[in-house]
């Protein structure tokens, strides 16, 4: 019972993480609250991968909802035996938790790439990725951020928001990984065997 309540708390934690991922990803489209850069496609290309909106957001909300349903004691039994039903619930929980790792992991990787690449901004040479060749060294050298003339403060905007996305998706990976390990331990330690014995169904 305790592990089931703990699993429900972990699944519930995915919901606010997913909602914040959606909000942060949307903010990336509007540097300093301006919509003109999104409409003219003058944003970093990694914004258009929808890592926070779709994968770490909507898809993780679906995963969280399914996991919460699976943790419910009143869920429908998939077969005649209660033991058999628990086996399937454990297996399904592990599968959806693994999907959660894949979705949030995608957001983590894309956000990290966007952070290292740097913003798409206007410099003295025109619109370009001013720090693309620095291998992320610009992150610790704020003196060169002035190369980006427009949008104003776009370097700080990208660093903060991509860093938040990395943190949120990283937490989602950890939560889903804990759930996978928990469910796997139930199987390996003999709490529930996923091997269906003859005559159960």
PDB file of C-alpha atoms in Angstrom:
ATOM      1  CA  UNK A   1       0.000   0.000   0.000  1.00  0.00           C
ATOM      2  CA  UNK A   2       2.852   2.369   0.885  1.00  0.00           C
ATOM      3  CA  UNK A   3       4.624   1.794  -2.420  1.00  0.00           C
ATOM      4  CA  UNK A   4       1.340   2.350  -4.267  1.00  0.00           C
ATOM      5  CA  UNK A   5       0.810   5.714  -2.520  1.00  0.00           C
ATOM      6  CA  UNK A   6       4.415   6.669  -3.238  1.00  0.00           C
ATOM      7  CA  UNK A   7       3.922   5.737  -6.903  1.00  0.00           C
ATOM      8  CA  UNK A   8       0.804   7.895  -7.035  1.00  0.00           C
ATOM      9  CA  UNK A   9       2.705  10.863  -5.577  1.00  0.00           C
ATOM     10  CA  UNK A  10       5.481  10.446  -8.149  1.00  0.00           C
ATOM     11  CA  UNK A  11       2.953  10.250 -10.983  1.00  0.00           C
ATOM     12  CA  UNK A  12       1.176  13.340  -9.678  1.00  0.00           C
ATOM     13  CA  UNK A  13       4.493  15.203  -9.614  1.00  0.00           C
ATOM     14  CA  UNK A  14       4.788  14.731 -13.385  1.00  0.00           C
ATOM     15  CA  UNK A  15       1.715  16.910 -13.981  1.00  0.00           C
ATOM     16  CA  UNK A  16       3.072  20.272 -12.695  1.00  0.00           C
ATOM     17  CA  UNK A  17       6.437  19.496 -14.286  1.00  0.00           C
ATOM     18  CA  UNK A  18       4.693  18.971 -17.631  1.00  0.00           C
ATOM     19  CA  UNK A  19       2.614  22.137 -17.308  1.00  0.00           C
ATOM     20  CA  UNK A  20       5.673  24.227 -16.499  1.00  0.00           C
ATOM     21  CA  UNK A  21       7.504  22.694 -19.475  1.00  0.00           C
ATOM     22  CA  UNK A  22       4.705  23.850 -21.771  1.00  0.00           C
ATOM     23  CA  UNK A  23       4.771  27.372 -20.324  1.00  0.00           C
ATOM     24  CA  UNK A  24       8.560  27.697 -20.539  1.00  0.00           C
ATOM     25  CA  UNK A  25       8.664  26.383 -24.111  1.00  0.00           C
ATOM     26  CA  UNK A  26       5.961  28.875 -25.164  1.00  0.00           C
ATOM     27  CA  UNK A  27       7.975  31.741 -23.633  1.00  0.00           C
ATOM     28  CA  UNK A  28      10.909  30.808 -25.891  1.00  0.00           C
ATOM     29  CA  UNK A  29       8.815  31.935 -28.868  1.00  0.00           C
ATOM     30  CA  UNK A  30       8.467  35.456 -27.485  1.00  0.00           C
ATOM     31  CA  UNK A  31      11.820  37.015 -26.495  1.00  0.00           C
ATOM     32  CA  UNK A  32      11.066  39.865 -24.090  1.00  0.00           C
ATOM     33  CA  UNK A  33       7.360  39.311 -24.727  1.00  0.00           C
ATOM     34  CA  UNK A  34       7.551  40.315 -28.408  1.00  0.00           C
ATOM     35  CA  UNK A  35       5.691  38.277 -31.026  1.00  0.00           C
ATOM     36  CA  UNK A  36       7.378  39.696 -34.120  1.00  0.00           C
ATOM     37  CA  UNK A  37      10.376  37.363 -33.978  1.00  0.00           C
ATOM     38  CA  UNK A  38       8.246  34.213 -33.996  1.00  0.00           C
ATOM     39  CA  UNK A  39       6.131  35.442 -36.901  1.00  0.00           C
ATOM     40  CA  UNK A  40       9.249  36.260 -38.928  1.00  0.00           C
ATOM     41  CA  UNK A  41      10.962  32.984 -37.960  1.00  0.00           C
ATOM     42  CA  UNK A  42      13.876  34.720 -36.253  1.00  0.00           C
ATOM     43  CA  UNK A  43      14.232  32.218 -33.420  1.00  0.00           C
ATOM     44  CA  UNK A  44      16.699  29.447 -32.677  1.00  0.00           C
ATOM     45  CA  UNK A  45      15.828  26.368 -34.708  1.00  0.00           C
ATOM     46  CA  UNK A  46      15.638  24.132 -31.625  1.00  0.00           C
ATOM     47  CA  UNK A  47      12.528  26.006 -30.483  1.00  0.00           C
ATOM     48  CA  UNK A  48      10.627  24.426 -33.381  1.00  0.00           C
ATOM     49  CA  UNK A  49      11.249  20.876 -32.104  1.00  0.00           C
ATOM     50  CA  UNK A  50       8.392  21.451 -29.595  1.00  0.00           C
ATOM     51  CA  UNK A  51      10.387  19.632 -26.929  1.00  0.00           C
ATOM     52  CA  UNK A  52       8.656  21.308 -24.016  1.00  0.00           C
ATOM     53  CA  UNK A  53       5.181  21.708 -25.480  1.00  0.00           C
ATOM     54  CA  UNK A  54       4.719  18.274 -27.010  1.00  0.00           C
ATOM     55  CA  UNK A  55       7.146  15.766 -25.541  1.00  0.00           C
ATOM     56  CA  UNK A  56       7.891  17.020 -22.028  1.00  0.00           C
ATOM     57  CA  UNK A  57       4.453  18.624 -21.895  1.00  0.00           C
ATOM     58  CA  UNK A  58       1.410  17.029 -23.531  1.00  0.00           C
ATOM     59  CA  UNK A  59       2.898  13.542 -23.868  1.00  0.00           C
ATOM     60  CA  UNK A  60       4.030  13.562 -20.239  1.00  0.00           C
ATOM     61  CA  UNK A  61       0.554  14.654 -19.135  1.00  0.00           C
ATOM     62  CA  UNK A  62      -0.831  11.588 -20.911  1.00  0.00           C
ATOM     63  CA  UNK A  63       1.793   9.366 -19.288  1.00  0.00           C
ATOM     64  CA  UNK A  64       1.027  10.839 -15.852  1.00  0.00           C
ATOM     65  CA  UNK A  65      -2.716  10.320 -16.322  1.00  0.00           C
ATOM     66  CA  UNK A  66      -2.238   6.690 -17.342  1.00  0.00           C
ATOM     67  CA  UNK A  67       0.100   6.016 -14.412  1.00  0.00           C
ATOM     68  CA  UNK A  68      -2.386   7.561 -11.975  1.00  0.00           C
ATOM     69  CA  UNK A  69      -5.134   5.324 -13.372  1.00  0.00           C
ATOM     70  CA  UNK A  70      -2.910   2.273 -13.013  1.00  0.00           C
ATOM     71  CA  UNK A  71      -2.195   3.196  -9.392  1.00  0.00           C
ATOM     72  CA  UNK A  72      -5.922   3.348  -8.618  1.00  0.00           C
ATOM     73  CA  UNK A  73      -7.126   0.409  -6.553  1.00  0.00           C
ATOM     74  CA  UNK A  74     -10.507   0.566  -8.291  1.00  0.00           C
ATOM     75  CA  UNK A  75      -9.199   0.148 -11.832  1.00  0.00           C
ATOM     76  CA  UNK A  76     -10.799  -2.469 -14.023  1.00  0.00           C
ATOM     77  CA  UNK A  77      -9.388  -5.949 -13.827  1.00  0.00           C
ATOM     78  CA  UNK A  78      -7.946  -7.270 -17.049  1.00  0.00           C
ATOM     79  CA  UNK A  79      -8.618 -10.898 -16.224  1.00  0.00           C
ATOM     80  CA  UNK A  80     -10.508 -13.083 -13.778  1.00  0.00           C
ATOM     81  CA  UNK A  81      -7.724 -13.333 -11.205  1.00  0.00           C
ATOM     82  CA  UNK A  82      -6.765 -10.324  -9.063  1.00  0.00           C
ATOM     83  CA  UNK A  83      -3.178 -11.551  -9.080  1.00  0.00           C
ATOM     84  CA  UNK A  84      -3.218 -11.667 -12.864  1.00  0.00           C
ATOM     85  CA  UNK A  85      -4.615  -8.135 -12.995  1.00  0.00           C
ATOM     86  CA  UNK A  86      -1.821  -6.824 -10.772  1.00  0.00           C
ATOM     87  CA  UNK A  87       0.750  -8.421 -13.020  1.00  0.00           C
ATOM     88  CA  UNK A  88      -0.577  -6.573 -16.032  1.00  0.00           C
ATOM     89  CA  UNK A  89      -0.873  -3.307 -14.110  1.00  0.00           C
ATOM     90  CA  UNK A  90       2.771  -3.601 -13.063  1.00  0.00           C
ATOM     91  CA  UNK A  91       3.883  -4.346 -16.605  1.00  0.00           C
ATOM     92  CA  UNK A  92       1.839  -1.487 -18.097  1.00  0.00           C
ATOM     93  CA  UNK A  93       3.140   0.915 -15.461  1.00  0.00           C
ATOM     94  CA  UNK A  94       6.711  -0.014 -16.351  1.00  0.00           C
ATOM     95  CA  UNK A  95       6.023   0.438 -20.077  1.00  0.00           C
ATOM     96  CA  UNK A  96       4.474   3.902 -19.680  1.00  0.00           C
ATOM     97  CA  UNK A  97       7.208   4.970 -17.266  1.00  0.00           C
ATOM     98  CA  UNK A  98       9.745   3.956 -19.911  1.00  0.00           C
ATOM     99  CA  UNK A  99       7.858   6.050 -22.453  1.00  0.00           C
ATOM    100  CA  UNK A 100       8.051   8.931 -20.009  1.00  0.00           C
ATOM    101  CA  UNK A 101      11.826   8.548 -19.884  1.00  0.00           C
ATOM    102  CA  UNK A 102      11.948   8.651 -23.688  1.00  0.00           C
ATOM    103  CA  UNK A 103       9.716  11.755 -23.959  1.00  0.00           C
ATOM    104  CA  UNK A 104      11.433  13.755 -21.223  1.00  0.00           C
ATOM    105  CA  UNK A 105      14.841  12.544 -22.374  1.00  0.00           C
ATOM    106  CA  UNK A 106      14.114  13.968 -25.820  1.00  0.00           C
ATOM    107  CA  UNK A 107      13.307  17.343 -24.273  1.00  0.00           C
ATOM    108  CA  UNK A 108      16.457  17.177 -22.164  1.00  0.00           C
ATOM    109  CA  UNK A 109      18.708  16.519 -25.155  1.00  0.00           C
ATOM    110  CA  UNK A 110      17.101  19.116 -27.459  1.00  0.00           C
ATOM    111  CA  UNK A 111      17.139  21.767 -24.726  1.00  0.00           C
ATOM    112  CA  UNK A 112      20.809  21.076 -24.035  1.00  0.00           C
ATOM    113  CA  UNK A 113      21.603  21.414 -27.745  1.00  0.00           C
ATOM    114  CA  UNK A 114      19.667  24.672 -27.917  1.00  0.00           C
ATOM    115  CA  UNK A 115      21.500  25.992 -24.867  1.00  0.00           C
ATOM    116  CA  UNK A 116      24.948  25.158 -26.263  1.00  0.00           C
ATOM    117  CA  UNK A 117      24.144  26.475 -29.749  1.00  0.00           C
ATOM    118  CA  UNK A 118      23.085  29.874 -28.488  1.00  0.00           C
ATOM    119  CA  UNK A 119      20.387  32.224 -29.779  1.00  0.00           C
ATOM    120  CA  UNK A 120      19.658  33.295 -33.332  1.00  0.00           C
ATOM    121  CA  UNK A 121      20.150  37.035 -33.234  1.00  0.00           C
ATOM    122  CA  UNK A 122      21.102  40.104 -35.241  1.00  0.00           C
ATOM    123  CA  UNK A 123      24.773  41.015 -35.087  1.00  0.00           C
ATOM    124  CA  UNK A 124      26.851  43.524 -37.036  1.00  0.00           C
ATOM    125  CA  UNK A 125      27.026  40.885 -39.794  1.00  0.00           C
ATOM    126  CA  UNK A 126      23.265  40.322 -39.902  1.00  0.00           C
ATOM    127  CA  UNK A 127      21.064  37.548 -38.479  1.00  0.00           C
ATOM    128  CA  UNK A 128      23.092  34.517 -37.448  1.00  0.00           C
ATOM    129  CA  UNK A 129      24.006  32.118 -34.649  1.00  0.00           C
ATOM    130  CA  UNK A 130      26.645  34.359 -33.119  1.00  0.00           C
ATOM    131  CA  UNK A 131      28.009  31.750 -30.688  1.00  0.00           C
ATOM    132  CA  UNK A 132      27.545  28.549 -32.669  1.00  0.00           C
ATOM    133  CA  UNK A 133      31.286  27.976 -33.033  1.00  0.00           C
ATOM    134  CA  UNK A 134      32.139  28.542 -29.372  1.00  0.00           C
ATOM    135  CA  UNK A 135      31.082  25.038 -28.193  1.00  0.00           C
ATOM    136  CA  UNK A 136      29.096  26.614 -25.366  1.00  0.00           C
ATOM    137  CA  UNK A 137      31.980  28.697 -23.999  1.00  0.00           C
ATOM    138  CA  UNK A 138      29.856  31.843 -24.360  1.00  0.00           C
ATOM    139  CA  UNK A 139      27.747  30.596 -21.452  1.00  0.00           C
ATOM    140  CA  UNK A 140      30.498  31.558 -19.007  1.00  0.00           C
ATOM    141  CA  UNK A 141      31.693  34.683 -20.818  1.00  0.00           C
ATOM    142  CA  UNK A 142      29.007  37.325 -20.553  1.00  0.00           C
ATOM    143  CA  UNK A 143      31.294  39.966 -22.062  1.00  0.00           C
ATOM    144  CA  UNK A 144      30.621  38.654 -25.586  1.00  0.00           C
ATOM    145  CA  UNK A 145      26.840  38.612 -25.229  1.00  0.00           C
ATOM    146  CA  UNK A 146      26.737  42.171 -26.553  1.00  0.00           C
ATOM    147  CA  UNK A 147      27.383  40.729 -30.020  1.00  0.00           C
ATOM    148  CA  UNK A 148      23.648  40.018 -30.142  1.00  0.00           C
ATOM    149  CA  UNK A 149      22.042  43.372 -30.885  1.00  0.00           C
ATOM    150  CA  UNK A 150      18.499  42.111 -31.377  1.00  0.00           C
ATOM    151  CA  UNK A 151      16.312  40.823 -29.739  1.00  0.00           C
ATOM    152  CA  UNK A 152      17.374  42.663 -26.617  1.00  0.00           C
ATOM    153  CA  UNK A 153      18.690  40.372 -23.856  1.00  0.00           C
ATOM    154  CA  UNK A 154      18.005  37.315 -26.027  1.00  0.00           C
ATOM    155  CA  UNK A 155      21.110  35.518 -24.716  1.00  0.00           C
ATOM    156  CA  UNK A 156      19.905  35.700 -21.123  1.00  0.00           C
ATOM    157  CA  UNK A 157      16.380  34.804 -22.263  1.00  0.00           C
ATOM    158  CA  UNK A 158      17.552  31.625 -24.004  1.00  0.00           C
ATOM    159  CA  UNK A 159      19.974  30.569 -21.280  1.00  0.00           C
ATOM    160  CA  UNK A 160      17.409  30.910 -18.497  1.00  0.00           C
ATOM    161  CA  UNK A 161      14.527  29.226 -20.316  1.00  0.00           C
ATOM    162  CA  UNK A 162      16.548  26.380 -21.834  1.00  0.00           C
ATOM    163  CA  UNK A 163      18.154  25.768 -18.431  1.00  0.00           C
ATOM    164  CA  UNK A 164      14.716  25.577 -16.814  1.00  0.00           C
ATOM    165  CA  UNK A 165      13.592  23.113 -19.491  1.00  0.00           C
ATOM    166  CA  UNK A 166      16.672  20.991 -18.824  1.00  0.00           C
ATOM    167  CA  UNK A 167      15.908  20.989 -15.095  1.00  0.00           C
ATOM    168  CA  UNK A 168      12.214  20.155 -15.578  1.00  0.00           C
ATOM    169  CA  UNK A 169      12.820  17.356 -18.071  1.00  0.00           C
ATOM    170  CA  UNK A 170      15.677  16.058 -15.923  1.00  0.00           C
ATOM    171  CA  UNK A 171      13.303  15.767 -12.959  1.00  0.00           C
ATOM    172  CA  UNK A 172      10.807  13.954 -15.182  1.00  0.00           C
ATOM    173  CA  UNK A 173      13.487  11.475 -16.219  1.00  0.00           C
ATOM    174  CA  UNK A 174      14.372  10.856 -12.573  1.00  0.00           C
ATOM    175  CA  UNK A 175      10.727  10.369 -11.539  1.00  0.00           C
ATOM    176  CA  UNK A 176      10.041   7.931 -14.387  1.00  0.00           C
ATOM    177  CA  UNK A 177      13.303   6.094 -13.762  1.00  0.00           C
ATOM    178  CA  UNK A 178      12.373   5.625 -10.101  1.00  0.00           C
ATOM    179  CA  UNK A 179       9.035   4.203 -11.201  1.00  0.00           C
ATOM    180  CA  UNK A 180      10.686   1.797 -13.641  1.00  0.00           C
ATOM    181  CA  UNK A 181      13.094   0.586 -10.971  1.00  0.00           C
ATOM    182  CA  UNK A 182      10.241   0.208  -8.459  1.00  0.00           C
ATOM    183  CA  UNK A 183       8.081  -1.814 -10.836  1.00  0.00           C
ATOM    184  CA  UNK A 184      11.034  -3.887 -11.997  1.00  0.00           C
ATOM    185  CA  UNK A 185      11.934  -4.704  -8.406  1.00  0.00           C
ATOM    186  CA  UNK A 186       8.395  -5.983  -7.840  1.00  0.00           C
ATOM    187  CA  UNK A 187       8.825  -8.334 -10.766  1.00  0.00           C
ATOM    188  CA  UNK A 188      12.342  -9.509  -9.950  1.00  0.00           C
ATOM    189  CA  UNK A 189      11.728  -9.835  -6.222  1.00  0.00           C
ATOM    190  CA  UNK A 190       8.679 -11.984  -6.845  1.00  0.00           C
ATOM    191  CA  UNK A 191       5.905  -9.635  -5.702  1.00  0.00           C
ATOM    192  CA  UNK A 192       4.256  -9.992  -9.084  1.00  0.00           C
ATOM    193  CA  UNK A 193       5.405 -12.358 -11.777  1.00  0.00           C
ATOM    194  CA  UNK A 194       4.621 -11.241 -15.292  1.00  0.00           C
ATOM    195  CA  UNK A 195       4.678 -14.845 -16.498  1.00  0.00           C
ATOM    196  CA  UNK A 196       1.099 -16.001 -16.788  1.00  0.00           C
ATOM    197  CA  UNK A 197       0.626 -19.436 -15.338  1.00  0.00           C
ATOM    198  CA  UNK A 198      -1.650 -21.913 -17.203  1.00  0.00           C
ATOM    199  CA  UNK A 199      -5.202 -21.886 -15.973  1.00  0.00           C
ATOM    200  CA  UNK A 200      -5.139 -18.357 -14.510  1.00  0.00           C
ATOM    201  CA  UNK A 201      -7.107 -16.834 -17.350  1.00  0.00           C
TER     202      UNK A 201
END
